C-alpha positions as YAML, in Angstrom:
chain: A
units: angstrom
residues:
- id: 1
  name: MET
  ca: [71.16, -8.30, -9.38]
- id: 2
  name: CYS
  ca: [74.87, -9.18, -9.34]
- id: 3
  name: GLU
  ca: [76.99, -8.38, -6.28]
- id: 4
  name: PHE
  ca: [80.61, -7.19, -5.91]
- id: 5
  name: GLY
  ca: [81.69, -7.87, -2.35]
- id: 6
  name: ASP
  ca: [79.42, -6.31, 0.25]
- id: 7
  name: VAL
  ca: [79.54, -2.86, -1.32]
- id: 8
  name: ILE
  ca: [78.27, -2.80, -4.93]
- id: 9
  name: TYR
  ca: [75.15, -4.43, -6.34]
- id: 10
  name: PHE
  ca: [74.87, -4.38, -10.14]
- id: 11
  name: SER
  ca: [71.41, -4.01, -11.71]
- id: 12
  name: SER
  ca: [72.11, -6.77, -14.22]
- id: 13
  name: PRO
  ca: [74.69, -9.56, -14.66]
- id: 14
  name: VAL
  ca: [78.24, -8.49, -15.50]
- id: 15
  name: SER
  ca: [81.25, -10.52, -16.63]
- id: 16
  name: VAL
  ca: [84.51, -10.28, -14.73]
- id: 17
  name: ARG
  ca: [87.37, -9.56, -17.15]
- id: 18
  name: GLN
  ca: [91.11, -9.28, -16.48]
- id: 19
  name: ILE
  ca: [92.77, -6.25, -18.08]
- id: 20
  name: GLY
  ca: [95.09, -7.55, -20.81]
- id: 21
  name: ALA
  ca: [93.50, -11.03, -20.79]
- id: 22
  name: GLY
  ca: [89.79, -10.75, -21.54]
- id: 23
  name: TRP
  ca: [89.60, -6.93, -21.69]
- id: 24
  name: ALA
  ca: [92.18, -5.46, -24.07]
- id: 25
  name: THR
  ca: [93.13, -2.15, -22.44]
- id: 26
  name: TRP
  ca: [92.50, 0.25, -19.55]
- id: 27
  name: SER
  ca: [94.57, 3.28, -18.59]
- id: 28
  name: HIS
  ca: [97.42, 4.47, -16.31]
- id: 29
  name: GLY
  ca: [98.90, 0.99, -15.82]
- id: 30
  name: TYR
  ca: [95.91, -0.61, -14.08]
- id: 31
  name: THR
  ca: [95.93, -4.38, -14.68]
- id: 32
  name: GLY
  ca: [93.24, -5.65, -12.29]
- id: 33
  name: ASN
  ca: [89.71, -6.77, -13.04]
- id: 34
  name: CYS
  ca: [86.89, -4.89, -14.69]
- id: 35
  name: PHE
  ca: [83.21, -5.74, -14.98]
- id: 36
  name: TYR
  ca: [81.76, -5.87, -18.51]
- id: 37
  name: THR
  ca: [78.09, -5.07, -19.16]
- id: 38
  name: ASN
  ca: [77.74, -8.03, -21.57]
- id: 39
  name: GLY
  ca: [76.59, -5.83, -24.45]
- id: 40
  name: ARG
  ca: [74.24, -3.60, -22.47]
- id: 41
  name: THR
  ca: [74.53, 0.19, -22.68]
- id: 42
  name: SER
  ca: [73.39, 1.01, -19.16]
- id: 43
  name: LEU
  ca: [74.11, -0.24, -15.66]
- id: 44
  name: THR
  ca: [73.11, 0.85, -12.17]
- id: 45
  name: MET
  ca: [75.45, 0.27, -9.25]
- id: 46
  name: THR
  ca: [73.58, 0.35, -5.92]
- id: 47
  name: LEU
  ca: [75.83, 0.81, -2.90]
- id: 48
  name: SER
  ca: [75.61, -0.55, 0.63]
- id: 49
  name: SER
  ca: [74.67, 1.95, 3.33]
- id: 50
  name: GLY
  ca: [77.45, 3.96, 4.92]
- id: 51
  name: ILE
  ca: [79.26, 4.77, 1.66]
- id: 52
  name: GLY
  ca: [80.01, 8.50, 1.72]
- id: 53
  name: THR
  ca: [82.42, 8.54, -1.24]
- id: 54
  name: PHE
  ca: [82.54, 6.32, -4.29]
- id: 55
  name: ARG
  ca: [85.06, 6.35, -7.15]
- id: 56
  name: PHE
  ca: [85.25, 4.14, -10.24]
- id: 57
  name: TYR
  ca: [86.52, 4.09, -13.82]
- id: 58
  name: ALA
  ca: [84.68, 3.13, -17.01]
- id: 59
  name: GLU
  ca: [85.83, 2.34, -20.55]
- id: 60
  name: PRO
  ca: [83.80, 1.68, -23.72]
- id: 61
  name: ASN
  ca: [84.18, -1.71, -25.39]
- id: 62
  name: PRO
  ca: [84.75, -0.43, -28.95]
- id: 63
  name: PHE
  ca: [87.85, 1.67, -29.60]
- id: 64
  name: GLY
  ca: [87.15, 5.33, -30.36]
- id: 65
  name: VAL
  ca: [85.71, 8.10, -28.20]
- id: 66
  name: TRP
  ca: [82.22, 7.43, -26.84]
- id: 67
  name: ASN
  ca: [80.17, 9.39, -24.31]
- id: 68
  name: ILE
  ca: [79.49, 7.79, -20.95]
- id: 69
  name: THR
  ca: [77.17, 9.49, -18.48]
- id: 70
  name: ALA
  ca: [77.34, 8.74, -14.76]
- id: 71
  name: THR
  ca: [74.51, 9.91, -12.53]
- id: 72
  name: GLY
  ca: [75.07, 9.68, -8.79]
- id: 73
  name: SER
  ca: [72.23, 9.79, -6.27]
- id: 74
  name: ASP
  ca: [71.92, 10.15, -2.50]
- id: 75
  name: GLY
  ca: [68.30, 9.02, -2.71]
- id: 76
  name: SER
  ca: [66.82, 12.50, -3.10]
- id: 77
  name: THR
  ca: [69.37, 14.45, -5.18]
- id: 78
  name: SER
  ca: [71.02, 13.35, -8.42]
- id: 79
  name: ILE
  ca: [74.05, 14.77, -10.20]
- id: 80
  name: ALA
  ca: [75.07, 13.74, -13.73]
- id: 81
  name: SER
  ca: [78.43, 14.00, -15.47]
- id: 82
  name: THR
  ca: [79.10, 13.07, -19.11]
- id: 83
  name: GLN
  ca: [82.59, 12.46, -20.45]
- id: 84
  name: GLY
  ca: [83.97, 11.40, -23.83]
- id: 85
  name: VAL
  ca: [85.98, 8.24, -23.11]
- id: 86
  name: GLU
  ca: [88.47, 6.53, -25.44]
- id: 87
  name: GLY
  ca: [87.96, 2.77, -25.75]
- id: 88
  name: ALA
  ca: [91.66, 2.14, -26.44]
- id: 89
  name: ALA
  ca: [93.45, 2.48, -23.08]
- id: 90
  name: GLY
  ca: [91.35, 5.48, -22.07]
- id: 91
  name: ALA
  ca: [89.44, 4.37, -18.96]
- id: 92
  name: THR
  ca: [88.20, 7.52, -17.23]
- id: 93
  name: GLY
  ca: [87.20, 8.05, -13.61]
- id: 94
  name: TRP
  ca: [84.24, 9.54, -11.83]
- id: 95
  name: GLY
  ca: [83.75, 10.17, -8.15]
- id: 96
  name: PHE
  ca: [80.67, 11.03, -6.11]
- id: 97
  name: TYR
  ca: [80.38, 12.06, -2.49]
- id: 98
  name: GLY
  ca: [77.48, 12.51, -0.11]
- id: 99
  name: THR
  ca: [77.68, 15.49, 2.20]
- id: 100
  name: GLY
  ca: [76.03, 16.49, 5.44]
- id: 101
  name: GLY
  ca: [75.79, 12.86, 6.50]
- id: 102
  name: ALA
  ca: [74.31, 11.63, 3.21]
- id: 103
  name: ASP
  ca: [75.43, 8.35, 1.65]
- id: 104
  name: VAL
  ca: [76.00, 7.81, -2.05]
- id: 105
  name: VAL
  ca: [73.11, 5.43, -2.70]
- id: 106
  name: SER
  ca: [73.57, 4.59, -6.39]
- id: 107
  name: VAL
  ca: [75.32, 5.48, -9.62]
- id: 108
  name: HIS
  ca: [73.62, 4.91, -12.97]
- id: 109
  name: LEU
  ca: [75.80, 4.69, -16.10]
- id: 110
  name: SER
  ca: [74.59, 5.02, -19.67]
- id: 111
  name: SER
  ca: [76.39, 5.08, -23.01]
- id: 112
  name: ASP
  ca: [75.76, 4.68, -26.71]
- id: 113
  name: VAL
  ca: [77.92, 1.52, -26.61]
- id: 114
  name: ASP
  ca: [78.67, -1.31, -24.20]
- id: 115
  name: PHE
  ca: [81.35, -0.72, -21.58]
- id: 116
  name: ALA
  ca: [83.13, -2.01, -18.50]
- id: 117
  name: VAL
  ca: [83.54, -0.53, -15.02]
- id: 118
  name: GLY
  ca: [86.26, -1.17, -12.49]
- id: 119
  name: GLU
  ca: [88.92, 0.17, -10.18]
- id: 120
  name: PHE
  ca: [86.46, 0.94, -7.38]
- id: 121
  name: ALA
  ca: [87.22, 2.82, -4.18]
- id: 122
  name: HIS
  ca: [84.88, 3.95, -1.42]
- id: 123
  name: GLY
  ca: [84.99, 5.65, 1.94]
- id: 124
  name: TRP
  ca: [83.42, 8.31, 4.09]
- id: 125
  name: ILE
  ca: [84.03, 12.09, 4.18]
- id: 126
  name: PRO
  ca: [81.72, 14.29, 6.27]
- id: 127
  name: ALA
  ca: [81.08, 17.67, 4.64]
- id: 128
  name: PRO
  ca: [78.32, 20.32, 4.18]
- id: 129
  name: ALA
  ca: [74.83, 19.35, 2.96]
- id: 130
  name: GLY
  ca: [74.24, 18.05, -0.57]
- id: 131
  name: LEU
  ca: [75.53, 15.52, -3.09]
- id: 132
  name: GLY
  ca: [78.67, 16.36, -5.02]
- id: 133
  name: VAL
  ca: [80.48, 14.99, -8.03]
- id: 134
  name: PHE
  ca: [84.04, 15.24, -9.14]
- id: 135
  name: ALA
  ca: [85.17, 13.96, -12.53]
- id: 136
  name: MET
  ca: [88.66, 12.57, -12.85]
- id: 137
  name: ALA
  ca: [89.07, 12.92, -16.59]
- id: 138
  name: GLY
  ca: [92.71, 13.91, -16.29]
- id: 139
  name: LEU
  ca: [93.53, 10.74, -14.39]
- id: 140
  name: GLY
  ca: [91.81, 8.55, -16.97]
- id: 141
  name: ALA
  ca: [93.35, 10.25, -19.97]
- id: 142
  name: ALA
  ca: [96.81, 8.83, -19.38]
- id: 143
  name: ARG
  ca: [97.81, 6.11, -21.85]
- id: 144
  name: ARG
  ca: [99.23, 2.77, -20.84]
- id: 145
  name: ARG
  ca: [102.29, 1.45, -22.66]
- id: 146
  name: ARG
  ca: [101.60, -1.79, -24.55]
...
């Protein structure tokens, strides 16, 4: 298990890549780091306790549109969201939130091709019972100027 700070634990080793120098593109002007699956087509991110909201972006390694499915879990309920994501500057976001005091426990990603994840954000929002998902496809669809 590979760790990112004290918040995210990856199910398998990932490589840290810099956007523009090690990972070719992303979207909407982001130039920070991403975490490449090293050729694998699935990855589980387990979160520390106390994480009520979790947002991230993902982008396929090969250019072209590929489906990526993110499944968030609060430990008892799971919600899945599949999006077609462009590998050329098309990183797309997902967000999950736990409600009624529930934490987001994990997010499992799967795709037909290898991919990278990055641009993480987390927090806490109390709300009614259940686990929710919001997909940020519109945010990830913006193209970055080269």
